[in-house]
Amino acid sequence: MSLRSDQWYAGSDRNAYIHRAWMRRGVPGDAFDGRPQIAIANTASDLSPCNRHLSEVARSVRDGVHEAGGIPLELPVMSLGETQVRPTAMLWRNLAAMETEEMLRANPIDGVVLLGGCDKTIPALLMAAASVDLPAVVVPGGPMLNGTFRGELLGCGTGVWKLSEEVRAGTLTQEQFVKSESAMIRSRGHCNTMGTASTMALVAEALGMVVPGLAGTPAPDSRLLEAAHGTGRLAVEMVASGRTPSTFLTEGSFRNAIVALAAIGGSTNAVVHLLAIAGRLGIELTLDDFDRIGSRVPALADLQPAGRFLMEDLHRAGGFHAVLREVRDLLDSEAATVTGRPLTDYLDEAEIWDREVIRIREKPLVAEGGIAVLRGNLAPDGAVIKPAAASEHLLQHRGRAVVFDSIEDFRARIDDPDLDVDADSVLVLRGCGPKGYPGMPEVSNMPLPKKLLAQGVRDMVRVCDGRMSGTAYGTVVLHVSPEAAAGGPLSLVRTGDVISLDVAARRIELDVPRDELAARTPNQATLDGYAAPKRGWERLYIDHVNQADRGADLDFLVGSSGSEVSRESH
Ligand code: FES
C-alpha cells in the first residue's frame, strides 16, 4: 500500500534521511516503512475546560492505532474555551479550522482522529477535515454528568440563564445564585444540556463522521475510552480503504444531520456550522434546506433548554440511536459513515428505555421541532428561529421596536425605569453579526427589562443579527442576514417602528413604507459601533467573513485544497 507519508519517509536520499532521523528518537526505523501515520488532532487545553480530559482520551486512541499497526502522532491544535475567550469563541472558529487544516496538510500524516468537545471545536475540526480530505474520524469528548441544585436538575448554561433571571426578578438571592455555581459543573466533559456542544457531537455522528453509537457517551464513562480505542483502530483501516470525507459525505449525509438536529431539538448554532462544513465540501446546502427538511420533524429528546432532562439521561434512556430510530424513515439510508456502512444500518438494536426522556414519534415533545427560516424586508437573506424554544403565543406577533445599537448600548439602557418598553415591544439588537461585533456572539437572547420581569413577563420577541447560545431559550429571531454592519435593513430600524413576526408564514417584516425605508440612512451611533480594528486576525476576519446564511466562513476558505504539498522544505 502506498501512503501519503511515503513522500516524506520512503527512499534513501538526503530528504528522506532528514524526515526520518529527526522523528526517530528511539523509534525503530520500520515505523516509517509502510505504516500509516495517524495524527491525533487534540484540542485539550487547560483554558478549554470542557476539553481538558481529551489527553486521556488521546491515550486510548494511541493504543488503538498501535494495535492496528499504525503510528499515532499527537498534534495539539488550537482550542477554544467557549466560556473563556473574548470577544467570542466564534471569532476564532475559522482560525482554528484554518490552523488545523494547514497543519494536517503540512505534516507527514496519512489519517487523523479529531478530538473535540466544547462548542466550536468539533465544527472547526470538521471544516479542517473536509478541506484537507484525509481519512478522518471524530471522537467527541462527551457531556458532563448531571448537576443538581436544591433537588432539581441544573443544566449547564440553561441554569445560568434561568437563575440569573430569577435574581433580576428578585425571586432568588445573590448568595443562593453563587452557591449553585459548583453544583452545575460536576465532572469532566462539555455542557450537559442540548446546547451547541451536545448538538454538534450528535450531528457529527449523524453526518457519518463518528463511529456509530459513540456520540453522547458521558465524558467520565469508561465506554468513551473503549470507543476511543476502537476509533484508533478504525483510523488505520480508513487509510487502507482510502475512506476520506469526500468519498462518503453527500447531500444525504447533510439530510441526516438536519433530521437529527430537529429530532434532538438541537442548537440553532448547528445551522451556521453545517453550512460552513458543506461549503468546504462543495455541497450545495442552503438555509432553506433546514426548513424544508427539518422544520416539521418532531423533537423527541426532552432535554433542556427546551425540555427537562440532561445528556446523561439521554444516554441512560437509549441514547442518540433510540431517537434516530423513531425518525428512521426520514433518514437517507444510503448515506455512509466512517465505517463504510450506512448510519441506518446501526439503528436496529436501538431501544427507548425511558419514554419520558426520549419520546416516541406519536407523542413528541414538540410536533415540529426543527428550525424555521424567516424572510421579509427585515431579513432578505434569511433569519432563523427555533419554535420549540419559543413561546407559542408570540409566534405570531406585532409590536413596536425598541432598538439597541450594540450590546453595550443594550446593557446601559435595558433596566432604565424610564425605558419606553412593554410586554408587546420587540427588542432589536444590532451590531452583533459576523462583521459587526466582530465574530457573531451569542447575545441574541437578550435579558428582559427588569421592570417587565417584576411584572411576571418571561418572554418577548427579540430580533438580532447575532447568535444565541444553544443552552438558551425564548422567542428569538437570530442570524438576521445581511447583518446591520454589512448594510442590512436591520441598520435602518428605528425605535417605534412596528415589526411583524409570523412564524407559520415564515415572515419577518418591518412595517415601514418602502419609500420611507429607502430614504433612511443608518444613524451615526450604529456606524460608530462598528469601528473596525486595524490589524491581525480581526482585520482579516472582518474583510473576508461571509454572512450567517453562508455559514460565516471566510470567503477564501470555502472549498477544499486537498492534502497535496508538492514542494520540499529544504
Ligand atoms: Fe464548553 Fe458549554 S462551555 S460546551
Coordinates of C-alpha atoms and ligand atoms in Angstrom, one line a residue:
M1 CA 0.0 0.0 0.0
S2 CA 1.4 3.4 -0.9
L3 CA 1.0 6.0 1.7
R4 CA 1.0 9.8 1.6
S5 CA 3.7 9.8 4.3
D6 CA 6.0 7.9 1.9
Q7 CA 6.5 11.2 0.2
W8 CA 8.4 12.2 3.3
Y9 CA 9.9 8.9 4.5
A10 CA 10.4 6.5 1.6
G11 CA 13.8 6.1 0.0
S12 CA 17.4 6.8 1.0
D13 CA 18.0 10.3 -0.3
R14 CA 19.0 13.3 1.8
N15 CA 15.5 14.5 2.3
A16 CA 14.1 11.1 3.4
Y17 CA 17.1 10.9 5.8
I18 CA 16.2 14.3 7.3
H19 CA 12.5 13.4 7.8
R20 CA 13.2 10.1 9.4
A21 CA 16.2 11.0 11.5
W22 CA 14.5 13.8 13.4
M23 CA 11.5 11.6 14.1
R24 CA 13.4 8.5 15.3
R25 CA 14.5 9.3 18.9
G26 CA 14.2 5.8 20.0
V27 CA 11.5 4.8 17.4
P28 CA 12.5 1.7 15.3
G29 CA 13.2 2.5 11.6
D30 CA 10.4 0.4 10.4
A31 CA 7.9 2.7 12.0
F32 CA 8.3 4.8 8.8
D33 CA 8.2 1.9 6.4
G34 CA 4.7 1.5 5.1
R35 CA 2.9 2.0 8.5
P36 CA 0.1 4.5 8.4
Q37 CA 0.9 7.7 10.3
I38 CA -2.2 8.7 12.2
A39 CA -2.4 12.2 13.7
I40 CA -4.5 12.7 16.8
A41 CA -5.6 16.3 16.5
N42 CA -6.1 17.2 20.1
T43 CA -8.0 20.3 21.4
A44 CA -7.2 19.5 25.0
S45 CA -6.2 22.7 26.9
D46 CA -6.3 24.0 30.4
L47 CA -8.1 27.0 29.1
S48 CA -10.8 24.9 27.4
P49 CA -12.1 23.2 30.5
C50 CA -14.7 21.2 28.6
N51 CA -11.8 19.6 26.6
R52 CA -9.2 19.2 29.4
H53 CA -9.7 15.4 29.6
L54 CA -9.1 14.8 26.0
S55 CA -5.4 13.9 26.6
E56 CA -6.6 10.8 28.4
V57 CA -8.9 10.1 25.5
A58 CA -5.9 10.5 23.2
R59 CA -4.0 7.8 25.1
S60 CA -6.8 5.3 24.3
V61 CA -6.8 6.4 20.6
R62 CA -3.0 5.9 20.6
D63 CA -3.4 2.3 21.9
G64 CA -5.9 1.5 19.2
V65 CA -3.7 3.0 16.4
H66 CA -0.7 1.0 17.6
E67 CA -2.7 -2.2 17.9
A68 CA -3.8 -1.9 14.3
G69 CA -0.3 -1.4 13.1
G70 CA -0.3 2.4 12.7
I71 CA 1.9 5.1 14.3
P72 CA 0.0 7.5 16.5
L73 CA 1.2 11.1 16.5
E74 CA -0.4 13.6 18.8
L75 CA -0.9 17.0 17.2
P76 CA -2.1 19.7 19.6
V77 CA -4.3 22.1 17.7
M78 CA -6.0 25.4 18.5
S79 CA -8.6 25.1 21.2
L80 CA -11.5 27.4 22.1
G81 CA -13.0 27.5 25.6
E82 CA -16.5 28.9 24.9
T83 CA -16.9 30.5 28.3
Q84 CA -13.4 32.0 28.4
V85 CA -12.3 33.6 25.2
R86 CA -13.2 37.2 24.3
P87 CA -14.8 38.7 22.4
T88 CA -16.5 35.5 21.4
A89 CA -15.2 31.9 20.5
M90 CA -17.0 32.2 17.1
L91 CA -14.5 34.8 16.0
W92 CA -11.8 32.1 16.2
R93 CA -13.7 29.1 14.8
N94 CA -12.4 29.8 11.3
L95 CA -8.8 30.4 12.6
A96 CA -8.9 27.1 14.4
A97 CA -10.2 25.4 11.2
M98 CA -7.5 27.0 9.1
E99 CA -4.7 26.2 11.5
T100 CA -5.8 22.5 11.8
E101 CA -6.2 22.2 8.0
E102 CA -2.8 23.7 7.3
M103 CA -1.0 21.5 10.0
L104 CA -2.6 18.3 8.7
R105 CA -1.6 19.2 5.2
A106 CA 1.9 20.3 6.1
N107 CA 2.9 17.2 8.0
P108 CA 3.6 13.6 7.0
I109 CA 0.2 12.3 8.0
D110 CA -2.0 9.6 6.4
G111 CA -5.1 9.9 8.5
V112 CA -6.4 11.8 11.5
V113 CA -8.5 11.2 14.6
L114 CA -10.1 14.5 15.7
L115 CA -10.7 15.1 19.4
G116 CA -13.2 17.9 20.2
G117 CA -15.9 18.8 22.6
C118 CA -16.6 22.4 23.5
D119 CA -18.9 24.3 21.1
K120 CA -16.6 25.5 18.3
T121 CA -14.0 22.7 18.5
I122 CA -15.9 20.0 16.6
P123 CA -17.1 22.4 13.9
A124 CA -13.6 23.7 13.4
L125 CA -12.2 20.2 13.2
L126 CA -14.8 19.1 10.7
M127 CA -14.2 22.1 8.5
A128 CA -10.5 21.4 8.5
A129 CA -11.0 17.7 7.8
A130 CA -13.3 18.5 4.9
S131 CA -10.8 20.9 3.3
V132 CA -7.7 18.7 3.6
D133 CA -9.7 15.5 2.8
L134 CA -7.5 12.9 4.6
P135 CA -9.2 9.9 6.2
A136 CA -10.7 11.5 9.3
V137 CA -12.9 10.4 12.2
V138 CA -14.1 12.4 15.2
V139 CA -14.1 11.3 18.9
P140 CA -16.5 13.7 20.7
G141 CA -15.3 14.3 24.3
G142 CA -18.8 13.7 25.8
P143 CA -21.0 15.6 28.1
M144 CA -20.6 16.2 31.9
L145 CA -22.7 14.3 34.4
N146 CA -25.9 15.7 35.6
G147 CA -25.8 18.6 38.1
T148 CA -28.5 19.2 40.7
F149 CA -29.3 22.2 42.9
R150 CA -31.9 22.2 45.7
G151 CA -33.2 18.9 44.5
E152 CA -33.6 19.8 40.9
L153 CA -31.6 19.1 37.7
L154 CA -29.3 22.1 37.0
G155 CA -28.2 22.2 33.3
C156 CA -25.1 24.0 32.2
G157 CA -25.9 27.3 30.6
T158 CA -29.6 26.9 30.8
G159 CA -29.5 27.0 34.6
V160 CA -27.3 30.2 34.5
W161 CA -29.9 32.0 32.3
K162 CA -32.8 30.8 34.4
L163 CA -31.3 31.5 37.8
S164 CA -29.9 34.9 36.8
E165 CA -33.4 36.0 35.6
E166 CA -34.7 34.9 39.0
V167 CA -32.1 37.1 40.7
R168 CA -33.2 40.0 38.4
A169 CA -36.8 39.3 39.2
G170 CA -36.0 39.2 42.9
T171 CA -37.1 35.6 43.5
L172 CA -33.6 34.2 44.2
T173 CA -30.9 35.8 46.4
Q174 CA -27.4 36.6 45.1
E175 CA -25.9 34.1 47.7
Q176 CA -28.1 31.3 46.5
F177 CA -27.2 32.1 42.9
V178 CA -23.4 31.9 43.7
K179 CA -24.0 28.7 45.6
S180 CA -25.4 27.0 42.5
E181 CA -22.0 27.5 40.7
S182 CA -20.2 24.4 42.0
A183 CA -23.4 22.3 41.7
M184 CA -23.6 23.0 37.9
I185 CA -20.2 21.8 36.7
R186 CA -19.9 18.4 38.4
S187 CA -17.4 16.5 36.2
R188 CA -15.2 16.5 33.2
G189 CA -16.9 17.0 29.8
H190 CA -18.8 19.6 27.9
C191 CA -22.1 21.2 28.7
N192 CA -24.8 18.6 29.6
T193 CA -27.8 20.4 28.1
M194 CA -28.7 20.1 24.4
G195 CA -26.5 23.1 23.8
T196 CA -24.1 23.5 20.9
A197 CA -21.5 21.0 22.1
S198 CA -24.0 18.2 22.6
T199 CA -25.7 19.1 19.4
M200 CA -22.5 19.1 17.3
A201 CA -21.3 15.8 18.7
L202 CA -24.6 14.2 17.7
V203 CA -24.8 16.0 14.4
A204 CA -21.2 14.9 13.6
E205 CA -22.3 11.3 14.2
A206 CA -25.4 11.8 12.0
L207 CA -23.2 13.2 9.3
G208 CA -21.2 10.0 9.4
M209 CA -18.0 11.4 11.0
V210 CA -18.1 9.5 14.3
V211 CA -18.1 5.7 15.0
P212 CA -21.9 5.0 15.2
G213 CA -23.1 4.8 18.8
L214 CA -20.3 6.8 20.4
A215 CA -21.7 10.4 20.4
G216 CA -23.4 11.3 23.6
T217 CA -21.4 8.9 25.8
P218 CA -20.7 10.9 29.0
A219 CA -17.1 12.1 29.4
P220 CA -16.5 10.1 32.6
D221 CA -18.0 6.9 31.3
S222 CA -15.4 4.2 30.6
R223 CA -17.2 3.3 27.4
L224 CA -15.9 6.6 26.0
L225 CA -12.3 5.3 26.3
E226 CA -13.3 2.0 24.9
A227 CA -14.8 3.7 21.8
A228 CA -11.7 6.0 21.5
H229 CA -9.6 2.8 21.4
G230 CA -11.8 1.4 18.7
T231 CA -11.6 4.7 16.8
G232 CA -7.8 4.5 16.8
R233 CA -8.0 1.0 15.1
L234 CA -10.6 2.3 12.6
A235 CA -8.4 5.2 11.6
V236 CA -5.8 2.8 10.4
E237 CA -8.4 0.8 8.4
M238 CA -9.7 4.0 6.9
V239 CA -6.3 4.8 5.5
A240 CA -6.1 1.4 3.9
S241 CA -9.5 1.9 2.4
G242 CA -8.9 5.4 1.3
R243 CA -12.1 6.5 3.0
T244 CA -11.7 10.3 3.1
P245 CA -14.6 12.7 3.9
S246 CA -15.3 13.5 0.2
T247 CA -15.8 9.8 -0.5
F248 CA -18.8 9.4 1.8
L249 CA -20.1 12.8 2.8
T250 CA -23.0 13.5 0.5
E251 CA -26.2 15.6 0.4
G252 CA -27.8 12.6 2.1
S253 CA -25.3 12.9 5.0
F254 CA -26.5 16.5 5.5
R255 CA -30.1 15.5 5.2
N256 CA -29.4 13.0 8.1
A257 CA -27.7 15.8 10.1
I258 CA -30.7 18.1 9.6
V259 CA -33.2 15.5 10.6
A260 CA -31.2 14.6 13.6
L261 CA -30.8 18.2 14.6
A262 CA -34.6 18.6 14.7
A263 CA -35.3 15.3 16.4
I264 CA -32.9 16.1 19.3
G265 CA -34.2 19.7 19.4
G266 CA -30.6 20.9 18.8
S267 CA -29.0 24.3 18.9
T268 CA -29.5 26.9 16.2
N269 CA -25.7 27.2 16.0
A270 CA -25.6 23.9 14.1
V271 CA -27.1 25.8 11.1
V272 CA -24.1 28.1 10.8
H273 CA -21.7 25.2 11.3
L274 CA -23.3 22.8 8.9
L275 CA -23.5 25.5 6.2
A276 CA -19.7 26.1 6.7
I277 CA -18.9 22.4 6.6
A278 CA -20.9 21.8 3.5
G279 CA -19.2 24.8 1.9
R280 CA -15.8 23.1 2.4
L281 CA -17.1 20.0 0.6
G282 CA -18.7 21.8 -2.3
I283 CA -22.1 20.5 -1.3
E284 CA -24.9 23.0 -2.2
L285 CA -26.6 23.3 1.2
T286 CA -28.8 26.4 1.8
L287 CA -30.6 27.9 4.7
D288 CA -33.9 26.9 3.1
D289 CA -32.8 23.2 3.3
F290 CA -33.0 23.4 7.1
D291 CA -36.7 24.5 6.9
R292 CA -37.6 22.1 4.0
I293 CA -36.0 19.0 5.5
G294 CA -36.1 19.7 9.2
S295 CA -38.8 22.1 10.3
R296 CA -41.6 19.6 10.5
V297 CA -39.6 16.8 12.1
P298 CA -40.8 16.1 15.7
A299 CA -38.5 16.9 18.6
L300 CA -38.2 13.8 20.7
A301 CA -35.5 14.4 23.2
D302 CA -36.9 16.0 26.3
L303 CA -33.7 17.8 27.2
Q304 CA -33.0 21.3 28.5
P305 CA -33.2 24.1 27.3
A306 CA -36.5 23.1 25.5
G307 CA -37.3 20.3 27.9
R308 CA -36.5 18.8 31.3
F309 CA -33.6 16.3 31.3
L310 CA -29.8 16.3 30.5
M311 CA -27.4 14.4 28.3
E312 CA -26.7 11.7 31.0
D313 CA -30.4 11.0 31.0
L314 CA -30.5 10.7 27.2
H315 CA -27.7 8.1 27.3
R316 CA -29.4 6.1 30.0
A317 CA -32.7 6.3 28.1
G318 CA -31.3 4.6 25.0
G319 CA -29.1 7.3 23.5
F320 CA -29.0 9.0 20.2
H321 CA -29.8 5.9 18.2
A322 CA -33.0 5.4 20.0
V323 CA -34.0 8.9 18.9
L324 CA -32.9 8.3 15.3
R325 CA -34.8 5.0 15.1
E326 CA -38.0 6.9 15.7
V327 CA -37.4 9.0 12.6
R328 CA -35.6 6.4 10.6
D329 CA -37.9 6.8 7.6
L330 CA -36.8 10.4 7.2
L331 CA -33.1 9.4 7.0
D332 CA -31.1 8.7 3.9
S333 CA -30.4 5.0 4.1
E334 CA -27.5 5.3 1.6
A335 CA -25.5 7.9 3.5
A336 CA -22.4 6.1 4.7
T337 CA -20.3 6.7 7.8
V338 CA -16.6 6.4 8.7
T339 CA -17.0 2.6 8.9
G340 CA -18.1 2.4 5.3
R341 CA -21.6 1.3 6.3
P342 CA -24.8 3.5 6.3
L343 CA -25.9 5.1 9.5
T344 CA -29.3 3.4 9.3
D345 CA -27.6 0.0 9.5
Y346 CA -26.8 0.7 13.1
L347 CA -30.3 1.5 14.3
D348 CA -31.9 -2.0 14.5
E349 CA -30.8 -2.6 18.1
A350 CA -31.7 0.8 19.5
E351 CA -34.5 0.9 22.1
I352 CA -36.1 3.5 24.3
W353 CA -35.7 2.6 27.9
D354 CA -37.3 5.8 29.3
R355 CA -40.2 7.3 27.4
E356 CA -40.1 10.5 29.5
V357 CA -36.6 11.3 28.2
I358 CA -37.0 10.1 24.7
R359 CA -40.5 10.5 23.4
I360 CA -42.0 8.2 20.8
R361 CA -42.9 9.7 17.4
E362 CA -46.6 9.7 18.2
K363 CA -46.1 11.7 21.4
P364 CA -43.3 14.1 20.7
L365 CA -42.0 16.9 22.9
V366 CA -42.8 19.3 20.1
A367 CA -44.6 18.3 17.0
E368 CA -42.4 20.5 14.7
G369 CA -39.0 20.6 16.3
G370 CA -36.8 21.9 13.6
I371 CA -35.6 25.4 12.7
A372 CA -37.8 27.8 10.8
V373 CA -36.2 30.1 8.3
L374 CA -37.8 33.5 8.1
R375 CA -37.6 36.1 5.3
G376 CA -39.0 39.5 4.7
N377 CA -37.9 43.1 4.2
L378 CA -36.1 42.9 7.6
A379 CA -34.1 39.8 6.6
P380 CA -33.9 39.5 2.8
D381 CA -31.3 36.7 3.0
G382 CA -32.9 35.0 5.9
A383 CA -33.1 34.7 9.7
V384 CA -33.8 31.7 11.9
I385 CA -36.0 30.9 14.9
K386 CA -36.3 27.7 16.9
P387 CA -40.1 27.5 17.5
A388 CA -39.6 24.7 20.0
A389 CA -37.7 27.1 22.3
A390 CA -40.1 29.9 21.8
S391 CA -43.4 30.9 23.4
E392 CA -46.5 29.7 21.4
H393 CA -48.4 33.0 21.9
L394 CA -45.5 35.0 20.4
L395 CA -45.1 33.0 17.2
Q396 CA -47.4 35.5 15.5
H397 CA -46.9 39.0 16.9
R398 CA -46.8 42.7 16.0
G399 CA -45.0 45.1 18.3
R400 CA -43.1 48.4 18.5
A401 CA -39.4 48.1 18.1
V402 CA -37.1 49.2 20.9
V403 CA -33.7 49.4 19.2
F404 CA -30.2 49.0 20.7
D405 CA -27.1 49.7 18.6
S406 CA -24.7 47.4 20.4
I407 CA -24.7 45.0 23.3
E408 CA -23.1 47.8 25.4
D409 CA -26.0 50.2 24.5
F410 CA -28.4 47.4 25.5
R411 CA -26.8 46.8 28.9
A412 CA -26.7 50.5 29.6
R413 CA -30.4 51.1 29.0
I414 CA -32.4 47.9 29.4
D415 CA -33.0 48.3 33.1
D416 CA -33.7 52.0 32.9
P417 CA -37.1 52.5 34.6
D418 CA -37.8 55.2 32.1
L419 CA -37.2 53.0 29.0
D420 CA -40.4 53.0 26.9
V421 CA -41.0 49.3 26.7
D422 CA -43.8 46.9 27.4
A423 CA -44.5 43.2 27.1
D424 CA -45.6 43.7 23.4
S425 CA -42.5 45.5 22.4
V426 CA -39.9 43.9 20.1
L427 CA -36.4 44.2 21.3
V428 CA -34.0 44.8 18.4
L429 CA -30.2 44.4 18.9
R430 CA -27.8 45.0 16.0
G431 CA -24.1 45.2 15.6
C432 CA -23.7 41.6 16.6
G433 CA -23.3 39.9 13.3
P434 CA -20.0 38.4 11.9
K435 CA -18.5 41.7 10.9
G436 CA -20.3 44.0 13.4
Y437 CA -19.1 42.5 16.7
P438 CA -16.9 41.0 15.2
G439 CA -17.5 37.2 15.4
M440 CA -21.3 36.9 15.8
P441 CA -21.5 36.4 19.6
E442 CA -24.2 34.6 21.5
V443 CA -26.1 37.6 22.7
S444 CA -29.4 37.4 20.8
N445 CA -31.3 36.0 23.8
M446 CA -31.1 39.4 25.5
P447 CA -32.3 39.6 29.1
L448 CA -35.7 41.1 29.5
P449 CA -36.2 44.6 31.2
K450 CA -36.2 44.3 34.9
K451 CA -39.4 46.2 35.3
L452 CA -41.2 43.7 33.0
L453 CA -39.7 40.7 34.8
A454 CA -41.1 42.1 38.0
Q455 CA -44.5 42.1 36.3
G456 CA -44.1 38.4 35.6
V457 CA -43.2 38.8 31.9
R458 CA -40.9 35.8 31.0
D459 CA -40.6 36.1 27.2
M460 CA -40.7 38.8 24.5
V461 CA -40.0 38.8 20.8
R462 CA -36.3 39.6 20.2
V463 CA -34.6 40.2 16.9
C464 CA -30.8 40.2 16.4
D465 CA -28.1 39.7 13.8
G466 CA -26.0 37.6 16.3
R467 CA -26.3 34.1 17.5
M468 CA -27.9 32.6 20.6
S469 CA -26.4 30.0 23.0
G470 CA -27.7 26.6 22.3
T471 CA -28.5 26.4 26.0
A472 CA -30.8 29.4 25.8
Y473 CA -34.5 29.7 25.1
G474 CA -37.1 32.3 24.1
T475 CA -38.8 33.8 21.1
V476 CA -35.6 35.0 19.4
V477 CA -35.2 35.7 15.7
L478 CA -31.5 35.4 15.1
H479 CA -28.8 35.3 12.4
V480 CA -30.6 38.1 10.6
S481 CA -28.9 38.4 7.2
P482 CA -27.5 40.7 5.9
E483 CA -26.4 42.0 9.3
A484 CA -26.6 45.7 10.2
A485 CA -22.8 46.2 9.8
A486 CA -23.0 44.9 6.2
G487 CA -25.7 47.4 5.4
G488 CA -28.7 45.1 6.0
P489 CA -32.2 46.6 6.6
L490 CA -31.7 45.9 10.3
S491 CA -29.4 49.0 10.3
L492 CA -32.4 51.2 9.3
V493 CA -34.9 50.2 12.1
R494 CA -35.9 53.0 14.5
T495 CA -37.4 52.8 17.9
G496 CA -41.2 53.0 17.4
D497 CA -41.3 51.2 14.1
V498 CA -43.7 48.2 14.0
I499 CA -42.3 44.8 13.4
S500 CA -44.5 41.8 12.4
L501 CA -43.4 38.2 13.1
D502 CA -45.4 35.4 11.6
V503 CA -43.5 32.1 12.1
A504 CA -46.2 30.0 10.4
A505 CA -45.9 32.2 7.3
R506 CA -42.1 32.3 7.7
R507 CA -42.2 36.1 7.6
I508 CA -40.4 38.9 9.5
E509 CA -41.4 42.4 8.3
L510 CA -40.7 46.0 9.1
D511 CA -44.0 47.8 8.7
V512 CA -42.4 50.9 7.2
P513 CA -43.3 52.1 3.6
R514 CA -40.7 51.2 1.0
D515 CA -40.1 54.8 0.1
E516 CA -39.5 55.9 3.6
L517 CA -37.2 53.0 4.2
A518 CA -35.2 53.8 1.1
A519 CA -34.7 57.4 2.3
R520 CA -33.3 56.3 5.6
T521 CA -29.6 56.0 6.4
P522 CA -28.1 54.2 9.4
N523 CA -27.7 56.6 12.3
Q524 CA -24.2 57.6 13.4
A525 CA -24.3 55.6 16.6
T526 CA -24.9 52.4 14.6
L527 CA -21.8 53.1 12.4
D528 CA -19.7 54.2 15.3
G529 CA -20.3 50.9 17.0
Y530 CA -18.5 49.1 14.1
A531 CA -15.2 50.9 14.3
A532 CA -13.0 48.3 12.6
P533 CA -9.8 47.1 14.2
K534 CA -6.7 47.8 12.1
R535 CA -4.6 44.6 12.2
G536 CA -4.3 40.9 12.9
W537 CA -6.9 38.2 12.7
E538 CA -9.8 40.6 13.3
R539 CA -8.7 42.6 10.3
L540 CA -8.6 39.5 8.1
Y541 CA -11.9 38.2 9.6
I542 CA -13.9 41.4 9.0
D543 CA -12.6 41.8 5.5
H544 CA -13.4 38.2 4.4
V545 CA -16.1 36.7 6.6
N546 CA -19.3 35.6 4.8
Q547 CA -22.7 36.3 6.2
A548 CA -24.5 33.9 8.5
D549 CA -26.7 32.5 5.7
R550 CA -23.5 31.2 4.2
G551 CA -22.0 29.7 7.3
A552 CA -19.9 32.7 8.4
D553 CA -16.8 31.1 6.9
L554 CA -14.1 33.2 5.4
D555 CA -14.6 33.7 1.6
F556 CA -11.2 32.3 0.8
L557 CA -11.6 29.2 3.0
V558 CA -14.7 27.9 1.2
G559 CA -13.9 24.7 -0.7
S560 CA -11.0 22.3 -0.4
S561 CA -7.3 22.3 -1.2
G562 CA -6.9 18.5 -0.7
S563 CA -3.8 17.1 1.0
E564 CA -1.1 17.6 -1.6
V565 CA 2.0 19.6 -0.9
S566 CA 4.5 19.2 -3.8
R567 CA 7.4 21.3 -2.6
E568 CA 10.1 20.2 -0.2
S569 CA 11.0 22.2 2.9
H570 CA 14.8 22.0 2.4
Ligands
FES1 FE1 -17.8 24.2 26.7 FE2 -20.5 24.6 27.0 S1 -18.8 25.9 27.7 S2 -19.5 23.1 26.0

